[in-house]
Amino acid sequence: MNTTNVNPYHGKDIKIFAANANPQMAQQIADHLHLPLGKSEVACFSDGEISVSLLESVRGSDCFIVQSTCAPVNDNIMELLIMMDAMKRASAARITAVIPYFGYARQDRKAKARDPISAKLVADLITAAGADRVLSMDLHVPQLQGFFNIPVDHLLGSPMLAHYFKDRIEEREENIDDYVVVSPDLGSVTRARTFAARIGCPLAIVDKRRQKANVSEVMNIIGDVQGKKVILVDDMIDTAGTLCNSANAILEKGGAKEVVACATHGVLSGPAIERIQNGPLKEVVLLDTIPLPPEKRIDKINVLPVAPLFAEAIGRIYEDKPVSSMFK
């Protein structure tokens, strides 16, 4: 028996596969685990239907499929579902859906009468397709874990971002008292508070009132940002309207010296790149849970890799070790 990559706990081999959303990240994860990337083909038939072919045996294997459900959202979801179905029918021992960015996460409740709860529907589809567990990062709200009837390991992006800024402040020999961490809305306060505690600086909050989807109006700044260097912290940047409006208010009303922003997920849809390029933000730091195409790579945007974190989590899941201790 070949004992290469065999887990002493359950005796199964581990295999990392990729669909088309995050192939580079999947390769980086496999490299960190000293594994070859699983052989598969994910393509489309001429009529647009998705075709999945597994080019190696997965019988009895512990399989991890790396696939963010970012744009094109529906295509990426279907690729993930069909690949899991293929593995289930090929007798994989366990299937873990590694979803760095979980699409439809913001449709987690009924905002008005007759609204769907699409996040729950997608969670049900993933479970029905054959997933035994899910590994994701910074779900829009932690309660989304309860939408799944299977285990969910929830990674956090803010410790990595906080570590980046803390190291940079120390390297530049800047005074930590010159910095303030700001939450761009009340919903991100817990995340920003944890971020501020890791860096060791105070917290402020932007209180805003959203008039309609993707449009926000800044109302007030809670906290002192006068003459400070501000770090705006959020879980995702979509159209960048919230961050740019918050940055304007922080500079004009609060009297801050400069504003940078960081987020786990760079959705960057619609006018986001133009707003960041021409707006008040000095820098935007993102994690690569969503691949950044060449046309969106501007000087103001800095992207950090998350493959090492996911590789460690996958290794822990494979060896039946706790994932939560990674963040202690």
mmCIF file of N, CA, C and O in Angstrom, residues 126-205:
data_model
loop_
_atom_site.group_PDB
_atom_site.id
_atom_site.type_symbol
_atom_site.label_atom_id
_atom_site.label_comp_id
_atom_site.label_asym_id
_atom_site.label_seq_id
_atom_site.Cartn_x
_atom_site.Cartn_y
_atom_site.Cartn_z
ATOM 1 N N ILE A 126 -25.804 23.206 -1.934
ATOM 2 C CA ILE A 126 -24.459 22.679 -1.673
ATOM 3 C C ILE A 126 -24.538 21.392 -0.865
ATOM 4 O O ILE A 126 -23.827 20.414 -1.142
ATOM 5 N N THR A 127 -25.420 21.363 0.124
ATOM 6 C CA THR A 127 -25.588 20.155 0.940
ATOM 7 C C THR A 127 -26.163 19.017 0.106
ATOM 8 O O THR A 127 -25.667 17.880 0.154
ATOM 9 N N ALA A 128 -27.190 19.320 -0.694
ATOM 10 C CA ALA A 128 -27.837 18.287 -1.506
ATOM 11 C C ALA A 128 -26.894 17.709 -2.554
ATOM 12 O O ALA A 128 -27.002 16.533 -2.933
ATOM 13 N N ALA A 129 -25.948 18.519 -3.035
ATOM 14 C CA ALA A 129 -25.026 18.063 -4.076
ATOM 15 C C ALA A 129 -23.986 17.079 -3.554
ATOM 16 O O ALA A 129 -23.313 16.422 -4.347
ATOM 17 N N GLY A 130 -23.833 17.025 -2.229
ATOM 18 C CA GLY A 130 -22.924 16.022 -1.686
ATOM 19 C C GLY A 130 -21.842 16.525 -0.755
ATOM 20 O O GLY A 130 -20.991 15.743 -0.327
ATOM 21 N N ALA A 131 -21.850 17.812 -0.413
ATOM 22 C CA ALA A 131 -20.820 18.332 0.485
ATOM 23 C C ALA A 131 -21.002 17.747 1.885
ATOM 24 O O ALA A 131 -22.114 17.679 2.407
ATOM 25 N N ASP A 132 -19.900 17.317 2.485
ATOM 26 C CA ASP A 132 -19.925 16.843 3.867
ATOM 27 C C ASP A 132 -19.593 17.950 4.848
ATOM 28 O O ASP A 132 -19.962 17.888 6.015
ATOM 29 N N ARG A 133 -18.890 18.975 4.379
ATOM 30 C CA ARG A 133 -18.591 20.133 5.205
ATOM 31 C C ARG A 133 -18.195 21.291 4.293
ATOM 32 O O ARG A 133 -17.902 21.093 3.108
ATOM 33 N N VAL A 134 -18.187 22.487 4.853
ATOM 34 C CA VAL A 134 -17.861 23.707 4.111
ATOM 35 C C VAL A 134 -16.755 24.450 4.844
ATOM 36 O O VAL A 134 -16.758 24.537 6.076
ATOM 37 N N LEU A 135 -15.801 24.958 4.081
ATOM 38 C CA LEU A 135 -14.747 25.825 4.612
ATOM 39 C C LEU A 135 -14.838 27.151 3.887
ATOM 40 O O LEU A 135 -14.702 27.197 2.661
ATOM 41 N N SER A 136 -15.100 28.230 4.623
ATOM 42 C CA SER A 136 -15.267 29.537 3.991
ATOM 43 C C SER A 136 -14.574 30.598 4.823
ATOM 44 O O SER A 136 -14.029 30.313 5.900
ATOM 45 N N MET A 137 -14.598 31.824 4.320
ATOM 46 C CA MET A 137 -13.947 32.936 5.022
ATOM 47 C C MET A 137 -14.863 34.142 5.073
ATOM 48 O O MET A 137 -15.461 34.528 4.065
ATOM 49 N N ASP A 138 -14.969 34.733 6.242
ATOM 50 C CA ASP A 138 -15.729 35.969 6.457
ATOM 51 C C ASP A 138 -17.073 35.959 5.737
ATOM 52 O O ASP A 138 -17.326 36.773 4.836
ATOM 53 N N LEU A 139 -17.942 35.037 6.144
ATOM 54 C CA LEU A 139 -19.326 35.089 5.697
ATOM 55 C C LEU A 139 -19.901 36.436 6.111
ATOM 56 O O LEU A 139 -19.538 36.975 7.164
ATOM 57 N N HIS A 140 -20.799 36.979 5.311
ATOM 58 C CA HIS A 140 -21.272 38.343 5.541
ATOM 59 C C HIS A 140 -21.808 38.521 6.961
ATOM 60 O O HIS A 140 -21.597 39.568 7.591
ATOM 61 N N VAL A 141 -22.512 37.518 7.450
ATOM 62 C CA VAL A 141 -22.927 37.475 8.857
ATOM 63 C C VAL A 141 -22.633 36.077 9.377
ATOM 64 O O VAL A 141 -22.855 35.088 8.672
ATOM 65 N N PRO A 142 -22.128 35.949 10.604
ATOM 66 C CA PRO A 142 -21.775 34.619 11.127
ATOM 67 C C PRO A 142 -22.946 33.646 11.169
ATOM 68 O O PRO A 142 -22.758 32.436 11.108
ATOM 69 N N GLN A 143 -24.186 34.196 11.262
ATOM 70 C CA GLN A 143 -25.350 33.334 11.349
ATOM 71 C C GLN A 143 -25.541 32.461 10.108
ATOM 72 O O GLN A 143 -26.282 31.483 10.140
ATOM 73 N N LEU A 144 -24.875 32.812 9.000
ATOM 74 C CA LEU A 144 -24.982 32.005 7.790
ATOM 75 C C LEU A 144 -24.520 30.573 8.015
ATOM 76 O O LEU A 144 -24.933 29.660 7.295
ATOM 77 N N GLN A 145 -23.668 30.367 9.006
ATOM 78 C CA GLN A 145 -23.223 29.009 9.312
ATOM 79 C C GLN A 145 -24.410 28.120 9.660
ATOM 80 O O GLN A 145 -24.392 26.914 9.378
ATOM 81 N N GLY A 146 -25.435 28.712 10.240
ATOM 82 C CA GLY A 146 -26.618 27.950 10.618
ATOM 83 C C GLY A 146 -27.527 27.614 9.456
ATOM 84 O O GLY A 146 -28.470 26.836 9.613
ATOM 85 N N PHE A 147 -27.256 28.191 8.270
ATOM 86 C CA PHE A 147 -28.044 27.855 7.087
ATOM 87 C C PHE A 147 -27.695 26.470 6.557
ATOM 88 O O PHE A 147 -28.449 25.894 5.789
ATOM 89 N N PHE A 148 -26.526 25.966 6.947
ATOM 90 C CA PHE A 148 -26.072 24.657 6.486
ATOM 91 C C PHE A 148 -26.429 23.595 7.520
ATOM 92 O O PHE A 148 -26.346 23.840 8.727
ATOM 93 N N ASN A 149 -26.784 22.411 7.040
ATOM 94 C CA ASN A 149 -27.031 21.285 7.927
ATOM 95 C C ASN A 149 -25.816 20.367 8.014
ATOM 96 O O ASN A 149 -25.946 19.194 8.367
ATOM 97 N N ILE A 150 -24.669 20.911 7.665
ATOM 98 C CA ILE A 150 -23.391 20.207 7.736
ATOM 99 C C ILE A 150 -22.401 21.125 8.449
ATOM 100 O O ILE A 150 -22.651 22.327 8.586
ATOM 101 N N PRO A 151 -21.267 20.588 8.932
ATOM 102 C CA PRO A 151 -20.292 21.453 9.619
ATOM 103 C C PRO A 151 -19.741 22.546 8.711
ATOM 104 O O PRO A 151 -19.506 22.320 7.518
ATOM 105 N N VAL A 152 -19.555 23.725 9.286
ATOM 106 C CA VAL A 152 -18.967 24.863 8.564
ATOM 107 C C VAL A 152 -17.781 25.377 9.369
ATOM 108 O O VAL A 152 -17.916 25.710 10.548
ATOM 109 N N ASP A 153 -16.618 25.405 8.740
ATOM 110 C CA ASP A 153 -15.438 26.013 9.352
ATOM 111 C C ASP A 153 -15.296 27.417 8.786
ATOM 112 O O ASP A 153 -15.158 27.605 7.572
ATOM 113 N N HIS A 154 -15.336 28.406 9.682
ATOM 114 C CA HIS A 154 -15.405 29.813 9.282
ATOM 115 C C HIS A 154 -14.080 30.498 9.597
ATOM 116 O O HIS A 154 -13.751 30.740 10.763
ATOM 117 N N LEU A 155 -13.301 30.800 8.562
ATOM 118 C CA LEU A 155 -12.029 31.489 8.745
ATOM 119 C C LEU A 155 -12.242 32.996 8.798
ATOM 120 O O LEU A 155 -13.215 33.523 8.258
ATOM 121 N N LEU A 156 -11.311 33.689 9.430
ATOM 122 C CA LEU A 156 -11.394 35.135 9.579
ATOM 123 C C LEU A 156 -10.262 35.806 8.814
ATOM 124 O O LEU A 156 -9.097 35.397 8.920
ATOM 125 N N GLY A 157 -10.607 36.834 8.058
ATOM 126 C CA GLY A 157 -9.600 37.552 7.295
ATOM 127 C C GLY A 157 -8.977 38.706 8.057
ATOM 128 O O GLY A 157 -7.840 39.098 7.782
ATOM 129 N N SER A 158 -9.697 39.252 9.049
ATOM 130 C CA SER A 158 -9.207 40.444 9.744
ATOM 131 C C SER A 158 -7.891 40.227 10.492
ATOM 132 O O SER A 158 -7.059 41.146 10.531
ATOM 133 N N PRO A 159 -7.624 39.049 11.091
ATOM 134 C CA PRO A 159 -6.312 38.882 11.729
ATOM 135 C C PRO A 159 -5.151 39.017 10.747
ATOM 136 O O PRO A 159 -4.112 39.601 11.087
ATOM 137 N N MET A 160 -5.318 38.517 9.528
ATOM 138 C CA MET A 160 -4.262 38.640 8.523
ATOM 139 C C MET A 160 -4.068 40.097 8.116
ATOM 140 O O MET A 160 -2.926 40.577 7.983
ATOM 141 N N LEU A 161 -5.169 40.817 7.936
ATOM 142 C CA LEU A 161 -5.086 42.227 7.572
ATOM 143 C C LEU A 161 -4.491 43.053 8.713
ATOM 144 O O LEU A 161 -3.668 43.944 8.484
ATOM 145 N N ALA A 162 -4.898 42.746 9.943
ATOM 146 C CA ALA A 162 -4.358 43.468 11.095
ATOM 147 C C ALA A 162 -2.853 43.226 11.233
ATOM 148 O O ALA A 162 -2.088 44.154 11.524
ATOM 149 N N HIS A 163 -2.438 41.999 11.008
ATOM 150 C CA HIS A 163 -1.008 41.662 11.073
ATOM 151 C C HIS A 163 -0.224 42.454 10.028
ATOM 152 O O HIS A 163 0.876 42.951 10.307
ATOM 153 N N TYR A 164 -0.805 42.591 8.838
ATOM 154 C CA TYR A 164 -0.144 43.339 7.764
ATOM 155 C C TYR A 164 0.064 44.799 8.181
ATOM 156 O O TYR A 164 1.169 45.348 8.028
ATOM 157 N N PHE A 165 -0.984 45.428 8.705
ATOM 158 C CA PHE A 165 -0.868 46.847 9.073
ATOM 159 C C PHE A 165 0.029 47.036 10.291
ATOM 160 O O PHE A 165 0.806 48.001 10.360
ATOM 161 N N LYS A 166 -0.054 46.118 11.245
ATOM 162 C CA LYS A 166 0.787 46.244 12.434
ATOM 163 C C LYS A 166 2.257 46.150 12.068
ATOM 164 O O LYS A 166 3.085 46.939 12.543
ATOM 165 N N ASP A 167 2.594 45.186 11.185
ATOM 166 C CA ASP A 167 3.986 45.043 10.745
ATOM 167 C C ASP A 167 4.448 46.285 9.989
ATOM 168 O O ASP A 167 5.589 46.737 10.147
ATOM 169 N N ARG A 168 3.563 46.835 9.167
ATOM 170 C CA ARG A 168 3.955 47.999 8.374
ATOM 171 C C ARG A 168 4.181 49.213 9.266
ATOM 172 O O ARG A 168 5.118 49.993 9.050
ATOM 173 N N ILE A 169 3.348 49.394 10.266
ATOM 174 C CA ILE A 169 3.519 50.514 11.193
ATOM 175 C C ILE A 169 4.850 50.386 11.928
ATOM 176 O O ILE A 169 5.579 51.369 12.118
ATOM 177 N N GLU A 170 5.179 49.155 12.332
ATOM 178 C CA GLU A 170 6.450 48.938 13.043
ATOM 179 C C GLU A 170 7.634 49.142 12.120
ATOM 180 O O GLU A 170 8.649 49.722 12.524
ATOM 181 N N GLU A 171 7.522 48.670 10.884
ATOM 182 C CA GLU A 171 8.627 48.834 9.929
ATOM 183 C C GLU A 171 8.900 50.303 9.630
ATOM 184 O O GLU A 171 10.051 50.718 9.457
ATOM 185 N N ARG A 172 7.850 51.100 9.551
ATOM 186 C CA ARG A 172 7.994 52.527 9.270
ATOM 187 C C ARG A 172 8.315 53.324 10.526
ATOM 188 O O ARG A 172 8.475 54.550 10.461
ATOM 189 N N GLU A 173 8.356 52.625 11.674
ATOM 190 C CA GLU A 173 8.623 53.256 12.968
ATOM 191 C C GLU A 173 7.656 54.399 13.239
ATOM 192 O O GLU A 173 8.035 55.463 13.756
ATOM 193 N N GLU A 174 6.387 54.160 12.902
ATOM 194 C CA GLU A 174 5.349 55.149 13.168
ATOM 195 C C GLU A 174 4.779 54.939 14.563
ATOM 196 O O GLU A 174 4.864 53.841 15.134
ATOM 197 N N ASN A 175 4.153 55.973 15.075
ATOM 198 C CA ASN A 175 3.529 55.919 16.394
ATOM 199 C C ASN A 175 2.118 55.348 16.255
ATOM 200 O O ASN A 175 1.307 55.867 15.492
ATOM 201 N N ILE A 176 1.828 54.278 16.981
ATOM 202 C CA ILE A 176 0.509 53.648 16.892
ATOM 203 C C ILE A 176 -0.594 54.607 17.338
ATOM 204 O O ILE A 176 -1.759 54.481 16.923
ATOM 205 N N ASP A 177 -0.237 55.604 18.170
ATOM 206 C CA ASP A 177 -1.232 56.572 18.638
ATOM 207 C C ASP A 177 -1.708 57.493 17.521
ATOM 208 O O ASP A 177 -2.703 58.212 17.700
ATOM 209 N N ASP A 178 -1.013 57.495 16.381
ATOM 210 C CA ASP A 178 -1.437 58.315 15.252
ATOM 211 C C ASP A 178 -2.534 57.647 14.435
ATOM 212 O O ASP A 178 -3.049 58.255 13.488
ATOM 213 N N TYR A 179 -2.867 56.406 14.767
ATOM 214 C CA TYR A 179 -3.825 55.636 13.976
ATOM 215 C C TYR A 179 -5.147 55.436 14.722
ATOM 216 O O TYR A 179 -5.178 55.334 15.949
ATOM 217 N N VAL A 180 -6.228 55.362 13.931
ATOM 218 C CA VAL A 180 -7.561 55.017 14.438
ATOM 219 C C VAL A 180 -8.198 54.044 13.458
ATOM 220 O O VAL A 180 -8.145 54.256 12.235
ATOM 221 N N VAL A 181 -8.771 52.980 13.981
ATOM 222 C CA VAL A 181 -9.528 52.042 13.156
ATOM 223 C C VAL A 181 -10.984 52.485 13.140
ATOM 224 O O VAL A 181 -11.549 52.827 14.182
ATOM 225 N N VAL A 182 -11.587 52.514 11.958
ATOM 226 C CA VAL A 182 -12.970 52.994 11.815
ATOM 227 C C VAL A 182 -13.837 51.930 11.160
ATOM 228 O O VAL A 182 -13.446 51.331 10.152
ATOM 229 N N SER A 183 -14.996 51.698 11.737
ATOM 230 C CA SER A 183 -16.011 50.835 11.116
ATOM 231 C C SER A 183 -16.879 51.696 10.212
ATOM 232 O O SER A 183 -17.401 52.725 10.649
ATOM 233 N N PRO A 184 -17.056 51.317 8.937
ATOM 234 C CA PRO A 184 -17.837 52.147 8.024
ATOM 235 C C PRO A 184 -19.340 52.121 8.266
ATOM 236 O O PRO A 184 -20.075 52.910 7.702
ATOM 237 N N ASP A 185 -19.809 51.201 9.121
ATOM 238 C CA ASP A 185 -21.225 51.154 9.490
ATOM 239 C C ASP A 185 -21.353 50.377 10.794
ATOM 240 O O ASP A 185 -20.404 49.760 11.280
ATOM 241 N N LEU A 186 -22.555 50.403 11.356
ATOM 242 C CA LEU A 186 -22.774 49.746 12.644
ATOM 243 C C LEU A 186 -22.645 48.232 12.543
ATOM 244 O O LEU A 186 -22.277 47.562 13.505
ATOM 245 N N GLY A 187 -22.925 47.666 11.374
ATOM 246 C CA GLY A 187 -22.869 46.224 11.205
ATOM 247 C C GLY A 187 -21.466 45.653 11.252
ATOM 248 O O GLY A 187 -21.291 44.448 11.458
ATOM 249 N N SER A 188 -20.464 46.492 11.049
ATOM 250 C CA SER A 188 -19.071 46.023 11.023
ATOM 251 C C SER A 188 -18.313 46.365 12.304
ATOM 252 O O SER A 188 -17.087 46.223 12.346
ATOM 253 N N VAL A 189 -19.029 46.789 13.336
ATOM 254 C CA VAL A 189 -18.362 47.255 14.554
ATOM 255 C C VAL A 189 -17.567 46.142 15.227
ATOM 256 O O VAL A 189 -16.421 46.345 15.647
ATOM 257 N N THR A 190 -18.159 44.949 15.338
ATOM 258 C CA THR A 190 -17.467 43.849 16.012
ATOM 259 C C THR A 190 -16.164 43.510 15.302
ATOM 260 O O THR A 190 -15.118 43.314 15.935
ATOM 261 N N ARG A 191 -16.213 43.445 13.976
ATOM 262 C CA ARG A 191 -15.017 43.153 13.187
ATOM 263 C C ARG A 191 -13.960 44.245 13.390
ATOM 264 O O ARG A 191 -12.773 43.946 13.588
ATOM 265 N N ALA A 192 -14.382 45.496 13.330
ATOM 266 C CA ALA A 192 -13.438 46.607 13.479
ATOM 267 C C ALA A 192 -12.860 46.665 14.897
ATOM 268 O O ALA A 192 -11.684 46.983 15.079
ATOM 269 N N ARG A 193 -13.687 46.337 15.899
ATOM 270 C CA ARG A 193 -13.204 46.356 17.285
ATOM 271 C C ARG A 193 -12.108 45.310 17.483
ATOM 272 O O ARG A 193 -11.083 45.567 18.120
ATOM 273 N N THR A 194 -12.321 44.118 16.931
ATOM 274 C CA THR A 194 -11.310 43.067 17.030
ATOM 275 C C THR A 194 -10.034 43.474 16.304
ATOM 276 O O THR A 194 -8.918 43.253 16.790
ATOM 277 N N PHE A 195 -10.195 44.090 15.128
ATOM 278 C CA PHE A 195 -9.067 44.572 14.336
ATOM 279 C C PHE A 195 -8.276 45.609 15.140
ATOM 280 O O PHE A 195 -7.044 45.547 15.210
ATOM 281 N N ALA A 196 -8.982 46.562 15.745
ATOM 282 C CA ALA A 196 -8.324 47.619 16.516
ATOM 283 C C ALA A 196 -7.576 47.040 17.710
ATOM 284 O O ALA A 196 -6.468 47.496 18.044
ATOM 285 N N ALA A 197 -8.162 46.027 18.351
ATOM 286 C CA ALA A 197 -7.509 45.411 19.505
ATOM 287 C C ALA A 197 -6.222 44.710 19.093
ATOM 288 O O ALA A 197 -5.229 44.731 19.836
ATOM 289 N N ARG A 198 -6.210 44.096 17.915
ATOM 290 C CA ARG A 198 -5.002 43.407 17.440
ATOM 291 C C ARG A 198 -3.880 44.388 17.133
ATOM 292 O O ARG A 198 -2.708 44.074 17.328
ATOM 293 N N ILE A 199 -4.253 45.566 16.611
ATOM 294 C CA ILE A 199 -3.234 46.564 16.290
ATOM 295 C C ILE A 199 -2.835 47.357 17.538
ATOM 296 O O ILE A 199 -1.682 47.727 17.722
ATOM 297 N N GLY A 200 -3.838 47.616 18.394
ATOM 298 C CA GLY A 200 -3.577 48.370 19.610
ATOM 299 C C GLY A 200 -3.875 49.843 19.478
ATOM 300 O O GLY A 200 -3.155 50.686 20.020
ATOM 301 N N CYS A 201 -4.947 50.173 18.747
ATOM 302 C CA CYS A 201 -5.328 51.578 18.590
ATOM 303 C C CYS A 201 -6.827 51.731 18.811
ATOM 304 O O CYS A 201 -7.565 50.745 18.828
ATOM 305 N N PRO A 202 -7.309 52.962 18.994
ATOM 306 C CA PRO A 202 -8.729 53.187 19.298
ATOM 307 C C PRO A 202 -9.644 52.924 18.111
ATOM 308 O O PRO A 202 -9.193 52.763 16.973
ATOM 309 N N LEU A 203 -10.949 52.920 18.418
ATOM 310 C CA LEU A 203 -11.983 52.610 17.430
ATOM 311 C C LEU A 203 -12.928 53.788 17.270
ATOM 312 O O LEU A 203 -13.274 54.457 18.243
ATOM 313 N N ALA A 204 -13.363 54.046 16.044
ATOM 314 C CA ALA A 204 -14.418 55.014 15.755
ATOM 315 C C ALA A 204 -15.408 54.362 14.800
ATOM 316 O O ALA A 204 -15.124 53.320 14.195
ATOM 317 N N ILE A 205 -16.598 54.976 14.694
ATOM 318 C CA ILE A 205 -17.677 54.380 13.903
ATOM 319 C C ILE A 205 -18.307 55.446 13.018
ATOM 320 O O ILE A 205 -18.524 56.587 13.456
#
